[in-house]
PDB file of N, CA, C, O and CB in Angstrom:
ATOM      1  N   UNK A   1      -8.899  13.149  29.963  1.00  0.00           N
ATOM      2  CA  UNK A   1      -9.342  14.342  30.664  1.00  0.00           C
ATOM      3  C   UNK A   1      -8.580  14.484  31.974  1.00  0.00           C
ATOM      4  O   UNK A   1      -8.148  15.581  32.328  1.00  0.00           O
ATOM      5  CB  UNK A   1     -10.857  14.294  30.921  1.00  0.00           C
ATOM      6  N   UNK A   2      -8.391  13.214  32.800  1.00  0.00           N
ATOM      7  CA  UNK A   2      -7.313  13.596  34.189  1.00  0.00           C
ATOM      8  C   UNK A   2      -6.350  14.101  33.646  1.00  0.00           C
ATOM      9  O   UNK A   2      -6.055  15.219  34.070  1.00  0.00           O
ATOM     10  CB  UNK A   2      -6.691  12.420  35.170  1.00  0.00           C
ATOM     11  N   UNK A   3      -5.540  13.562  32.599  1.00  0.00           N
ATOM     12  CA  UNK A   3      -4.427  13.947  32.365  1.00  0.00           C
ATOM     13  C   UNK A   3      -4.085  15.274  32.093  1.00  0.00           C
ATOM     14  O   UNK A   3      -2.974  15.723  32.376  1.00  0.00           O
ATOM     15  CB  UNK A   3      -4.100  13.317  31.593  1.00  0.00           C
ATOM     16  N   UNK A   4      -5.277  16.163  31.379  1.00  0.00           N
ATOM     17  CA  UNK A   4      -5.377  17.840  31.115  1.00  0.00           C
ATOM     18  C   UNK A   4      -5.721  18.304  32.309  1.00  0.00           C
ATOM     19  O   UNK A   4      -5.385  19.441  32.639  1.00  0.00           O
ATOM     20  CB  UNK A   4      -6.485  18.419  30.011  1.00  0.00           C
ATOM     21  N   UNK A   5      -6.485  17.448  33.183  1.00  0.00           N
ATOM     22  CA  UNK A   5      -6.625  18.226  34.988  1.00  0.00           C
ATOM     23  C   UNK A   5      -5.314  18.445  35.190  1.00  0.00           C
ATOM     24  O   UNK A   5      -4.815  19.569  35.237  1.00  0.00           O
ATOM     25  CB  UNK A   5      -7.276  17.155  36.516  1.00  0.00           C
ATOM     26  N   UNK A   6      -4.599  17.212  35.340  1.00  0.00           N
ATOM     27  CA  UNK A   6      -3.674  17.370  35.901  1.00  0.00           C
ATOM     28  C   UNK A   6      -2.587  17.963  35.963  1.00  0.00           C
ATOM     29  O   UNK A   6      -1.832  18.055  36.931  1.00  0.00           O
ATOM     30  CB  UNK A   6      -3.547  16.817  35.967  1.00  0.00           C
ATOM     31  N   UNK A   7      -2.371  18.798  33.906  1.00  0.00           N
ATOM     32  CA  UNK A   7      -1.845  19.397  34.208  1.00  0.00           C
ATOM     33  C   UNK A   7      -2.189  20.903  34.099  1.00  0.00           C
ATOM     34  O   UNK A   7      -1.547  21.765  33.499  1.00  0.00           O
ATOM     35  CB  UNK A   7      -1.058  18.950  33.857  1.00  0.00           C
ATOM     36  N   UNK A   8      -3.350  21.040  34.812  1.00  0.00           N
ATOM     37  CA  UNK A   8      -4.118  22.478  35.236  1.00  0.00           C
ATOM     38  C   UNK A   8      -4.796  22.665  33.653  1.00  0.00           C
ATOM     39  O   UNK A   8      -5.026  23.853  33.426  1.00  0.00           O
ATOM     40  CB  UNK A   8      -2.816  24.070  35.848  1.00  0.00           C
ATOM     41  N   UNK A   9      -5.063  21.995  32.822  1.00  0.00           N
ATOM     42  CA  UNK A   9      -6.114  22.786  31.853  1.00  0.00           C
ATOM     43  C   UNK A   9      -6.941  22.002  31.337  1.00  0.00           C
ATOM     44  O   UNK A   9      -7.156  21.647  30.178  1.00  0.00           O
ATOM     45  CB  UNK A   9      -5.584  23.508  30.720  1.00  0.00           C
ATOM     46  N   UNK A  10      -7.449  21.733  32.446  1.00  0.00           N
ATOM     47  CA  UNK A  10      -8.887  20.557  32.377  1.00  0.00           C
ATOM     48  C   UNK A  10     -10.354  21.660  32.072  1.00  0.00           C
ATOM     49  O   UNK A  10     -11.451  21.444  31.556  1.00  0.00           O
ATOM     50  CB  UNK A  10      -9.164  19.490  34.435  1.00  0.00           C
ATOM     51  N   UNK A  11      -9.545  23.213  32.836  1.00  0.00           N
ATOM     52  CA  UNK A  11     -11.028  23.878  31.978  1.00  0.00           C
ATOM     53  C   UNK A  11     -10.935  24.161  30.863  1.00  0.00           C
ATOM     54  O   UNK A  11     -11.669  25.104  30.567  1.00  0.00           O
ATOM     55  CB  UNK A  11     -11.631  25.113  32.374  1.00  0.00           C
ATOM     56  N   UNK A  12     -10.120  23.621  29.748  1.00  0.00           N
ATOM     57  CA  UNK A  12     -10.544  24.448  28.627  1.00  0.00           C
ATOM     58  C   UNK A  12     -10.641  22.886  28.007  1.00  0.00           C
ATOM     59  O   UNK A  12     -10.079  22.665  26.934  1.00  0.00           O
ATOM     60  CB  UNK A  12      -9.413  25.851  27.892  1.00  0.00           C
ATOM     61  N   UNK A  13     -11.238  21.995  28.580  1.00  0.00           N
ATOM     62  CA  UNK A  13     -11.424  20.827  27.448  1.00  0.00           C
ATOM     63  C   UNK A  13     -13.196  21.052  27.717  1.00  0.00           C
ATOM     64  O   UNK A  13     -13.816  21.710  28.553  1.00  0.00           O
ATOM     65  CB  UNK A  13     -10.536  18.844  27.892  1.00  0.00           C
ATOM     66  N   UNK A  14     -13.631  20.163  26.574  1.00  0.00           N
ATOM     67  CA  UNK A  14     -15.004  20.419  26.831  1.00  0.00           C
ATOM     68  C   UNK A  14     -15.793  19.065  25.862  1.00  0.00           C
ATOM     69  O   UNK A  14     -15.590  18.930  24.655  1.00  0.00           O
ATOM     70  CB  UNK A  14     -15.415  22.189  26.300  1.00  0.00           C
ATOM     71  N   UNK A  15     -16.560  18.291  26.557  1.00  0.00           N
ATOM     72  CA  UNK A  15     -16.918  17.001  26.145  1.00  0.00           C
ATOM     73  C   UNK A  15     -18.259  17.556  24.546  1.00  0.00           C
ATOM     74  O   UNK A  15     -18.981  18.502  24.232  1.00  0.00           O
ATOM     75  CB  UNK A  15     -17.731  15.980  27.901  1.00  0.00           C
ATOM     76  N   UNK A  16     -17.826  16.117  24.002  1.00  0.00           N
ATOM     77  CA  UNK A  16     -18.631  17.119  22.378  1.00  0.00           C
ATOM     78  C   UNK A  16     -19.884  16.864  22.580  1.00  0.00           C
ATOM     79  O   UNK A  16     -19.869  15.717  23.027  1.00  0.00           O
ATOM     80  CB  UNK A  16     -18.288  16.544  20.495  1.00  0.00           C
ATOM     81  N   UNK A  17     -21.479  17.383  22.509  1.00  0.00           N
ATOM     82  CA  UNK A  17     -22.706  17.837  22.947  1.00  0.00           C
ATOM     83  C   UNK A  17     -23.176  16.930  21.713  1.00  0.00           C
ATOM     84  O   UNK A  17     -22.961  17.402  20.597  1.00  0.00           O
ATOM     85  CB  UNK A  17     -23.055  19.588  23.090  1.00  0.00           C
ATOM     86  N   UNK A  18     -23.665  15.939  21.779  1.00  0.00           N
ATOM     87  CA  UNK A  18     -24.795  15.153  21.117  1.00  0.00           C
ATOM     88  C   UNK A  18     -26.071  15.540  21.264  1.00  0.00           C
ATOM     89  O   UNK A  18     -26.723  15.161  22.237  1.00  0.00           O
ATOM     90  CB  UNK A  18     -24.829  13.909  21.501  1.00  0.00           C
ATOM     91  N   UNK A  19     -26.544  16.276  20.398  1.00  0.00           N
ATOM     92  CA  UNK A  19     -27.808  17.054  20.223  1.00  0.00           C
ATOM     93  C   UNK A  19     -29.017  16.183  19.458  1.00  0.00           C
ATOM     94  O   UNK A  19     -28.420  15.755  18.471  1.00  0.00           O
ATOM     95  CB  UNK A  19     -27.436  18.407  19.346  1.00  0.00           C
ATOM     96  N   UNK A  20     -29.827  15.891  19.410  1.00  0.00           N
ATOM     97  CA  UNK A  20     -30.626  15.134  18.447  1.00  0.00           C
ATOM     98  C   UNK A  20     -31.700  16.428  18.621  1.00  0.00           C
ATOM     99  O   UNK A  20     -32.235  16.814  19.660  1.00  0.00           O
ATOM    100  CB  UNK A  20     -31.149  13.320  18.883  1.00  0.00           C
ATOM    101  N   UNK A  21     -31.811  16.877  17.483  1.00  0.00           N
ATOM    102  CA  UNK A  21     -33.460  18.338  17.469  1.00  0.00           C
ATOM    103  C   UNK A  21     -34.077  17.918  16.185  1.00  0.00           C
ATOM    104  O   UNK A  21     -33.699  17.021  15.432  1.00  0.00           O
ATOM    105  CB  UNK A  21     -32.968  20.624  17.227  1.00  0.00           C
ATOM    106  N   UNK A  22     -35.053  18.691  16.068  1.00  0.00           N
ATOM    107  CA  UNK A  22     -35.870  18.548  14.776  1.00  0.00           C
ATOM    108  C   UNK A  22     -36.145  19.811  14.187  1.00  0.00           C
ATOM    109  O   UNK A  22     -36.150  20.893  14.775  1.00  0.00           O
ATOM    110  CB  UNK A  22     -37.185  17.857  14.985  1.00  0.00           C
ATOM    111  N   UNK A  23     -36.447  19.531  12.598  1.00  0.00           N
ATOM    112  CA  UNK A  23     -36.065  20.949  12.039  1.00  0.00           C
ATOM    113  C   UNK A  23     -37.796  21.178  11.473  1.00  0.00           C
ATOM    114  O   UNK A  23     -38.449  20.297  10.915  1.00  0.00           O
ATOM    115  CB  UNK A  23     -34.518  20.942  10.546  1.00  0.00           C
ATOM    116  N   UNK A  24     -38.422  22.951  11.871  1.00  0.00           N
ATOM    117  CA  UNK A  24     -39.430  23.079  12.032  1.00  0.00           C
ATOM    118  C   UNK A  24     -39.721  23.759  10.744  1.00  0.00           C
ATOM    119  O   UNK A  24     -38.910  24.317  10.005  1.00  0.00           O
ATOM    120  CB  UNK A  24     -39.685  23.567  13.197  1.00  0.00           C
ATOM    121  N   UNK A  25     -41.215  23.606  10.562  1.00  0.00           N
ATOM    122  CA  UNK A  25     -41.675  23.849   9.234  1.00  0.00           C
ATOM    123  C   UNK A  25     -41.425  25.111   9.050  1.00  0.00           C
ATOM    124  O   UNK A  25     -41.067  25.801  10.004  1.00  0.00           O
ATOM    125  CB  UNK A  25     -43.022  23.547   8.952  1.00  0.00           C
ATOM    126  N   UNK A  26     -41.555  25.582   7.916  1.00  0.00           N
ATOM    127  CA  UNK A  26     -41.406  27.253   7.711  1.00  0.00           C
ATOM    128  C   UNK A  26     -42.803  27.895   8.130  1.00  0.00           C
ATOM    129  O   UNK A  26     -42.697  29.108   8.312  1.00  0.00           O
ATOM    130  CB  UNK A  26     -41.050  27.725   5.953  1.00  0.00           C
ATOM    131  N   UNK A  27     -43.920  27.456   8.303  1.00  0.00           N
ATOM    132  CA  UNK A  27     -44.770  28.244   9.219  1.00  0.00           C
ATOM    133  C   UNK A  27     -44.609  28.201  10.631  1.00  0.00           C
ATOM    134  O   UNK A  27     -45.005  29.105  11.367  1.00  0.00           O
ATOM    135  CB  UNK A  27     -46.011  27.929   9.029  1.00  0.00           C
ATOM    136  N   UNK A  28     -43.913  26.950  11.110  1.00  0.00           N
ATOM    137  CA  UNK A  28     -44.009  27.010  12.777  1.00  0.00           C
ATOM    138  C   UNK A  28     -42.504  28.101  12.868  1.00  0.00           C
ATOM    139  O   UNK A  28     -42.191  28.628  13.936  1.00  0.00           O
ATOM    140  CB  UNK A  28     -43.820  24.988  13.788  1.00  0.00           C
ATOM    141  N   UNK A  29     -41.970  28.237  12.021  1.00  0.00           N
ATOM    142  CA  UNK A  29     -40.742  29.334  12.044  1.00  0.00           C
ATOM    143  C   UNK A  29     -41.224  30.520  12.117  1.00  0.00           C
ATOM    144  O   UNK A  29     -40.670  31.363  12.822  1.00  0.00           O
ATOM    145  CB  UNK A  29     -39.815  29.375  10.860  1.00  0.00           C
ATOM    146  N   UNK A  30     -42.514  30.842  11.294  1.00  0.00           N
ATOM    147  CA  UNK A  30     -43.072  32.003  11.032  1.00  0.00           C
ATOM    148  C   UNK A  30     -43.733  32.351  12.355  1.00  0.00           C
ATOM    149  O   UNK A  30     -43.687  33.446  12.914  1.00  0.00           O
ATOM    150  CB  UNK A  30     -43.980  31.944   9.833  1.00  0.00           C
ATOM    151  N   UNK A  31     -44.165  31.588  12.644  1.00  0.00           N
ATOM    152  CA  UNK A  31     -45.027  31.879  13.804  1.00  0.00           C
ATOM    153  C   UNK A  31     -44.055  32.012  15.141  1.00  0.00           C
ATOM    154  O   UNK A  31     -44.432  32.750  16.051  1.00  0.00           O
ATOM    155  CB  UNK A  31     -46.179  30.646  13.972  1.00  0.00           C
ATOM    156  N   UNK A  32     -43.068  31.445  15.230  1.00  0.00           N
ATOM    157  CA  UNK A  32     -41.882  31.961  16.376  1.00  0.00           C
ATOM    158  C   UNK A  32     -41.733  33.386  16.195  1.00  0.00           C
ATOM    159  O   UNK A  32     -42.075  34.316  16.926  1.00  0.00           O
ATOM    160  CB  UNK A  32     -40.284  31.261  16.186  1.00  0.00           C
ATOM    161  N   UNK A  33     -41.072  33.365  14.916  1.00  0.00           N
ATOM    162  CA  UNK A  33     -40.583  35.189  14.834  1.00  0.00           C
ATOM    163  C   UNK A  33     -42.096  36.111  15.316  1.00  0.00           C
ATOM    164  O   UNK A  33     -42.138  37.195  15.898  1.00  0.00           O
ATOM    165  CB  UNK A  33     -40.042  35.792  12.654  1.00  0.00           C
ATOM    166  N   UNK A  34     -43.030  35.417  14.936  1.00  0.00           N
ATOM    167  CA  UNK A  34     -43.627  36.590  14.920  1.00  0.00           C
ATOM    168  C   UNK A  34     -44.175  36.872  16.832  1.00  0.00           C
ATOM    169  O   UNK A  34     -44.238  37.883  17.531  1.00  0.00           O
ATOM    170  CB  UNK A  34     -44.980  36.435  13.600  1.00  0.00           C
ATOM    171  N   UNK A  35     -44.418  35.686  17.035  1.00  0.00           N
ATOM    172  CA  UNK A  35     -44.665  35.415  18.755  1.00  0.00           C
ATOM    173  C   UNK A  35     -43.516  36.398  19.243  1.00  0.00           C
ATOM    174  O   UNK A  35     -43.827  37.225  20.100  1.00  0.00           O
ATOM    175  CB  UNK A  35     -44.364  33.508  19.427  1.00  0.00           C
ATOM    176  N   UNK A  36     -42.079  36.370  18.716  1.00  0.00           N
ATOM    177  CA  UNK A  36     -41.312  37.308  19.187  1.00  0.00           C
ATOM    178  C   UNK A  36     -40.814  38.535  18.922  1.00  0.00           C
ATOM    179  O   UNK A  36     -39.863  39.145  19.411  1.00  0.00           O
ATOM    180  CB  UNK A  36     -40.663  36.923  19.323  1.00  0.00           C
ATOM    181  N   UNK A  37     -41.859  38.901  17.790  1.00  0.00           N
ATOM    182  CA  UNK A  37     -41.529  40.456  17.559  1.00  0.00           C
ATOM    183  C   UNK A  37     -42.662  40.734  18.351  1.00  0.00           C
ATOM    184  O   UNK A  37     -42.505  41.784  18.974  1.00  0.00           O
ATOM    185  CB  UNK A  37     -41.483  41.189  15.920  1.00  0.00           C
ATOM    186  N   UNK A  38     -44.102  40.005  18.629  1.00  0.00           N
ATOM    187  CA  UNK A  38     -45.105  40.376  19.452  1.00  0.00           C
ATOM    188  C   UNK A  38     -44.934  40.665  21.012  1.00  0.00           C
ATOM    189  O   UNK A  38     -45.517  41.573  21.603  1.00  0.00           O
ATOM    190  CB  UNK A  38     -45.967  39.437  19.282  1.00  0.00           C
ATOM    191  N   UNK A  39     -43.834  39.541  21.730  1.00  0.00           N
ATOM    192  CA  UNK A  39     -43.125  40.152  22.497  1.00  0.00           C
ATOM    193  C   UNK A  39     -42.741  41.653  22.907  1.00  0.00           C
ATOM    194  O   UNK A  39     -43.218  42.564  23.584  1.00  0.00           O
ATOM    195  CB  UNK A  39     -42.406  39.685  22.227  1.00  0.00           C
ATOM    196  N   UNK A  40     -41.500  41.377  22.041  1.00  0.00           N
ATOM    197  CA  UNK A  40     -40.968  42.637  22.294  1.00  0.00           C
ATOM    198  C   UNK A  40     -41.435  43.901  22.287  1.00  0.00           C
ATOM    199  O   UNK A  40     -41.191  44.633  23.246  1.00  0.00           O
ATOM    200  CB  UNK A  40     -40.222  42.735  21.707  1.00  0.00           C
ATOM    201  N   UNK A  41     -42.228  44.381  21.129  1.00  0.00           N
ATOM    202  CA  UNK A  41     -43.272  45.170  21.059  1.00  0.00           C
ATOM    203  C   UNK A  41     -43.817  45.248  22.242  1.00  0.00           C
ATOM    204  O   UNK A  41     -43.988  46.461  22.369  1.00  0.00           O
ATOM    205  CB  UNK A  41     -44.117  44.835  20.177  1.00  0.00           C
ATOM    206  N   UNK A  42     -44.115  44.857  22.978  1.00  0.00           N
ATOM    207  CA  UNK A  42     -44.782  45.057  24.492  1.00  0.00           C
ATOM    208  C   UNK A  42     -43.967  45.396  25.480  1.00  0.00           C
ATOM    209  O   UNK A  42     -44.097  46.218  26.387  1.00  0.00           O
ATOM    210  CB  UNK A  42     -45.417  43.885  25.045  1.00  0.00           C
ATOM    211  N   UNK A  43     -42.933  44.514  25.138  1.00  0.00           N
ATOM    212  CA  UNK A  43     -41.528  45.389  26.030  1.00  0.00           C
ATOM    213  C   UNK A  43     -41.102  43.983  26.808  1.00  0.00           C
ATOM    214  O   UNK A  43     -40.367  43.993  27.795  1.00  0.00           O
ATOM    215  CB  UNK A  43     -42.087  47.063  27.484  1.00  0.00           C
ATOM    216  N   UNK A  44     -41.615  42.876  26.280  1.00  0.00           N
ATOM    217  CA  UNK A  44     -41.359  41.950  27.368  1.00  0.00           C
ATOM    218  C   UNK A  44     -39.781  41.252  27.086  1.00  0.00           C
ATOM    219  O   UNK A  44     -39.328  41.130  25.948  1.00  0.00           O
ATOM    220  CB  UNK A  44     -42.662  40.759  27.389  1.00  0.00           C
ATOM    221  N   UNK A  45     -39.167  40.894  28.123  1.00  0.00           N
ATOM    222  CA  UNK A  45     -37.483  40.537  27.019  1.00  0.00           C
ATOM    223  C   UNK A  45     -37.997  39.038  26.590  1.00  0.00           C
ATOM    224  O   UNK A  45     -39.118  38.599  26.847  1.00  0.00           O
ATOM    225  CB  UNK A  45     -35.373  40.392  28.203  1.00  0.00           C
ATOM    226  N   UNK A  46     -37.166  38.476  26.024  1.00  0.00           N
ATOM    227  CA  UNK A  46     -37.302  37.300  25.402  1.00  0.00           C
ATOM    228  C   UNK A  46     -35.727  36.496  25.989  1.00  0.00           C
ATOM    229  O   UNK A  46     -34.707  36.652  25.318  1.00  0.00           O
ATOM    230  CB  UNK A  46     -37.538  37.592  23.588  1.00  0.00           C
ATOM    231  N   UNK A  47     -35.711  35.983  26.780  1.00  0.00           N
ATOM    232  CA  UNK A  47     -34.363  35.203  27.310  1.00  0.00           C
ATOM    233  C   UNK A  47     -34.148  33.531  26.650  1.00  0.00           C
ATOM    234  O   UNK A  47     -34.995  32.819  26.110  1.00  0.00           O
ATOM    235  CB  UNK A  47     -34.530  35.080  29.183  1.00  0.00           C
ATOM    236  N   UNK A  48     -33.105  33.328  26.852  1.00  0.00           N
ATOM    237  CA  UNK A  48     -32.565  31.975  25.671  1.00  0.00           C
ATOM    238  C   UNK A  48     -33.750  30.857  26.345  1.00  0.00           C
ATOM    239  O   UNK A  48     -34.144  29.952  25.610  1.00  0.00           O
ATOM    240  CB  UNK A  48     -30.316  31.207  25.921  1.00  0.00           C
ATOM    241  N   UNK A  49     -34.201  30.946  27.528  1.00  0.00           N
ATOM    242  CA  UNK A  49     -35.306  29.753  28.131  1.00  0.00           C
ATOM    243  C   UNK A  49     -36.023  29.754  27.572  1.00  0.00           C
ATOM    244  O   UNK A  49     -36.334  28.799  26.860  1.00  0.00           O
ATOM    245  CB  UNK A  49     -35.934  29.687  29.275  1.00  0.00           C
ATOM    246  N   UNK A  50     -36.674  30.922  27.641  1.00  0.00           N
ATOM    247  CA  UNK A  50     -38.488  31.294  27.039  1.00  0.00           C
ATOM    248  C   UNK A  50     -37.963  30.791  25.903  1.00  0.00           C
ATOM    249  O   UNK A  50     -38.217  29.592  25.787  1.00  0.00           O
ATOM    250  CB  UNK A  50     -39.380  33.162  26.893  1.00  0.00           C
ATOM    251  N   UNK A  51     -37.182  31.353  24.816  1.00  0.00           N
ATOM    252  CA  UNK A  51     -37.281  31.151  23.630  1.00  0.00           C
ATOM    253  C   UNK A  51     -36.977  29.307  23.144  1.00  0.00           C
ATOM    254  O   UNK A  51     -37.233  28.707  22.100  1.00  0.00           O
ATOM    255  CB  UNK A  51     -36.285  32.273  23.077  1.00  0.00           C
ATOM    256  N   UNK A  52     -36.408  28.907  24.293  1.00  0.00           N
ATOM    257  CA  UNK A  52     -36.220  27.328  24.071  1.00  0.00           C
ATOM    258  C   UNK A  52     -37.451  26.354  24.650  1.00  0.00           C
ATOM    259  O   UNK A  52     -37.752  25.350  24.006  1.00  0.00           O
ATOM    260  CB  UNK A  52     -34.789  26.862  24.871  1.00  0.00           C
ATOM    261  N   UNK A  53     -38.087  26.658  25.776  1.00  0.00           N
ATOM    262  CA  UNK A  53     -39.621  26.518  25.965  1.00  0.00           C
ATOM    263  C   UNK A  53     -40.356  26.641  25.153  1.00  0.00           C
ATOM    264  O   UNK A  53     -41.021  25.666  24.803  1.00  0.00           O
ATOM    265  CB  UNK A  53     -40.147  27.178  26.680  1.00  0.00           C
ATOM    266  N   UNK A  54     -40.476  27.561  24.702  1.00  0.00           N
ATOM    267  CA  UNK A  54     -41.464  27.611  23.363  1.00  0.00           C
ATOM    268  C   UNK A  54     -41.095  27.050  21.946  1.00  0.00           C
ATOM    269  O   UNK A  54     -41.920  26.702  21.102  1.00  0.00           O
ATOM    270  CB  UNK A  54     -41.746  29.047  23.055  1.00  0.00           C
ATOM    271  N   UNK A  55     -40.017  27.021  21.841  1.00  0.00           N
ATOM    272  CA  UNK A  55     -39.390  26.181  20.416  1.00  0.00           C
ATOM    273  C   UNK A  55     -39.528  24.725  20.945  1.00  0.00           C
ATOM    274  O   UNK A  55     -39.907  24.024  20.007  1.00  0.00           O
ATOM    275  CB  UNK A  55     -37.491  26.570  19.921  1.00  0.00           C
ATOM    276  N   UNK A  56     -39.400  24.147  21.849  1.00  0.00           N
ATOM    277  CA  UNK A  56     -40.319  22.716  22.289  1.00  0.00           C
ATOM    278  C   UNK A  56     -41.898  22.815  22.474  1.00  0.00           C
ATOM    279  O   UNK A  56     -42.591  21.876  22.865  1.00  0.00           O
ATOM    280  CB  UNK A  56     -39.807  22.156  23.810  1.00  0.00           C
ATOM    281  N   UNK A  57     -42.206  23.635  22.256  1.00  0.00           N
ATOM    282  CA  UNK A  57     -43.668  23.530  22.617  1.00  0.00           C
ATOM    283  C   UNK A  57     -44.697  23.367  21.237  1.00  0.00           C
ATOM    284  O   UNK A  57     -45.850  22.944  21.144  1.00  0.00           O
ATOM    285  CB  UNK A  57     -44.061  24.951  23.493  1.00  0.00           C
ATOM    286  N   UNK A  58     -43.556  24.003  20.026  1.00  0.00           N
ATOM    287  CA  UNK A  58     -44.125  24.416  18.686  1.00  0.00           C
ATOM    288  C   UNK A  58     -43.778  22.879  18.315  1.00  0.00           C
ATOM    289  O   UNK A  58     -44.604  22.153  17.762  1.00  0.00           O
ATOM    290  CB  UNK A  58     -43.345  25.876  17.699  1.00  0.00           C
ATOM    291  N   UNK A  59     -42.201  22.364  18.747  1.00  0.00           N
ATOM    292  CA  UNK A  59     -41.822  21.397  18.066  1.00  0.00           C
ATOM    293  C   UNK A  59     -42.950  19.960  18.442  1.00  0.00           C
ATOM    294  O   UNK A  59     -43.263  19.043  17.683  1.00  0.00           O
ATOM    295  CB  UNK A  59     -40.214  21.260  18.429  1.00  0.00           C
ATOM    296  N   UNK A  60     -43.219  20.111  19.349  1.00  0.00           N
ATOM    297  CA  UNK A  60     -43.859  18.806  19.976  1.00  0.00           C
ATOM    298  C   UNK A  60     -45.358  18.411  19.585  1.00  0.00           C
ATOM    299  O   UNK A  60     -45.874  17.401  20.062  1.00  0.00           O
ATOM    300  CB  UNK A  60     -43.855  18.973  21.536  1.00  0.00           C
TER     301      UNK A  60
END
């Protein structure tokens, strides 16, 4: 990675993201979409947080 700093294209490297998630039942799926068409319908936005807050909240 110094070595791509150094020669100026250290921003386009990007370290690989070790993710460990869990994959949710098809009702706790059901029940996301629908929490977020219930949302919107109201007018409220739904931003990548909320929607990742609450996908830990179902998952846990």
């Amino acid at each position: 990675i110094a070595a791509q700093v150094a020669q100026g294209n250290g921003h386009l490297i990007r370290m690989p993201c070790t993710v460990i998630g869990r994959i949710l039942s098809e009702d706790a799926e059901d029940g996301l979409a629908f929490w977020i068409r219930d949302l919107r319908r109201e007018g409220v936005p739904v931003s990548p947080l909320i929607l990742q807050m609450k996908n830990r909240a179902v998952a846990a």
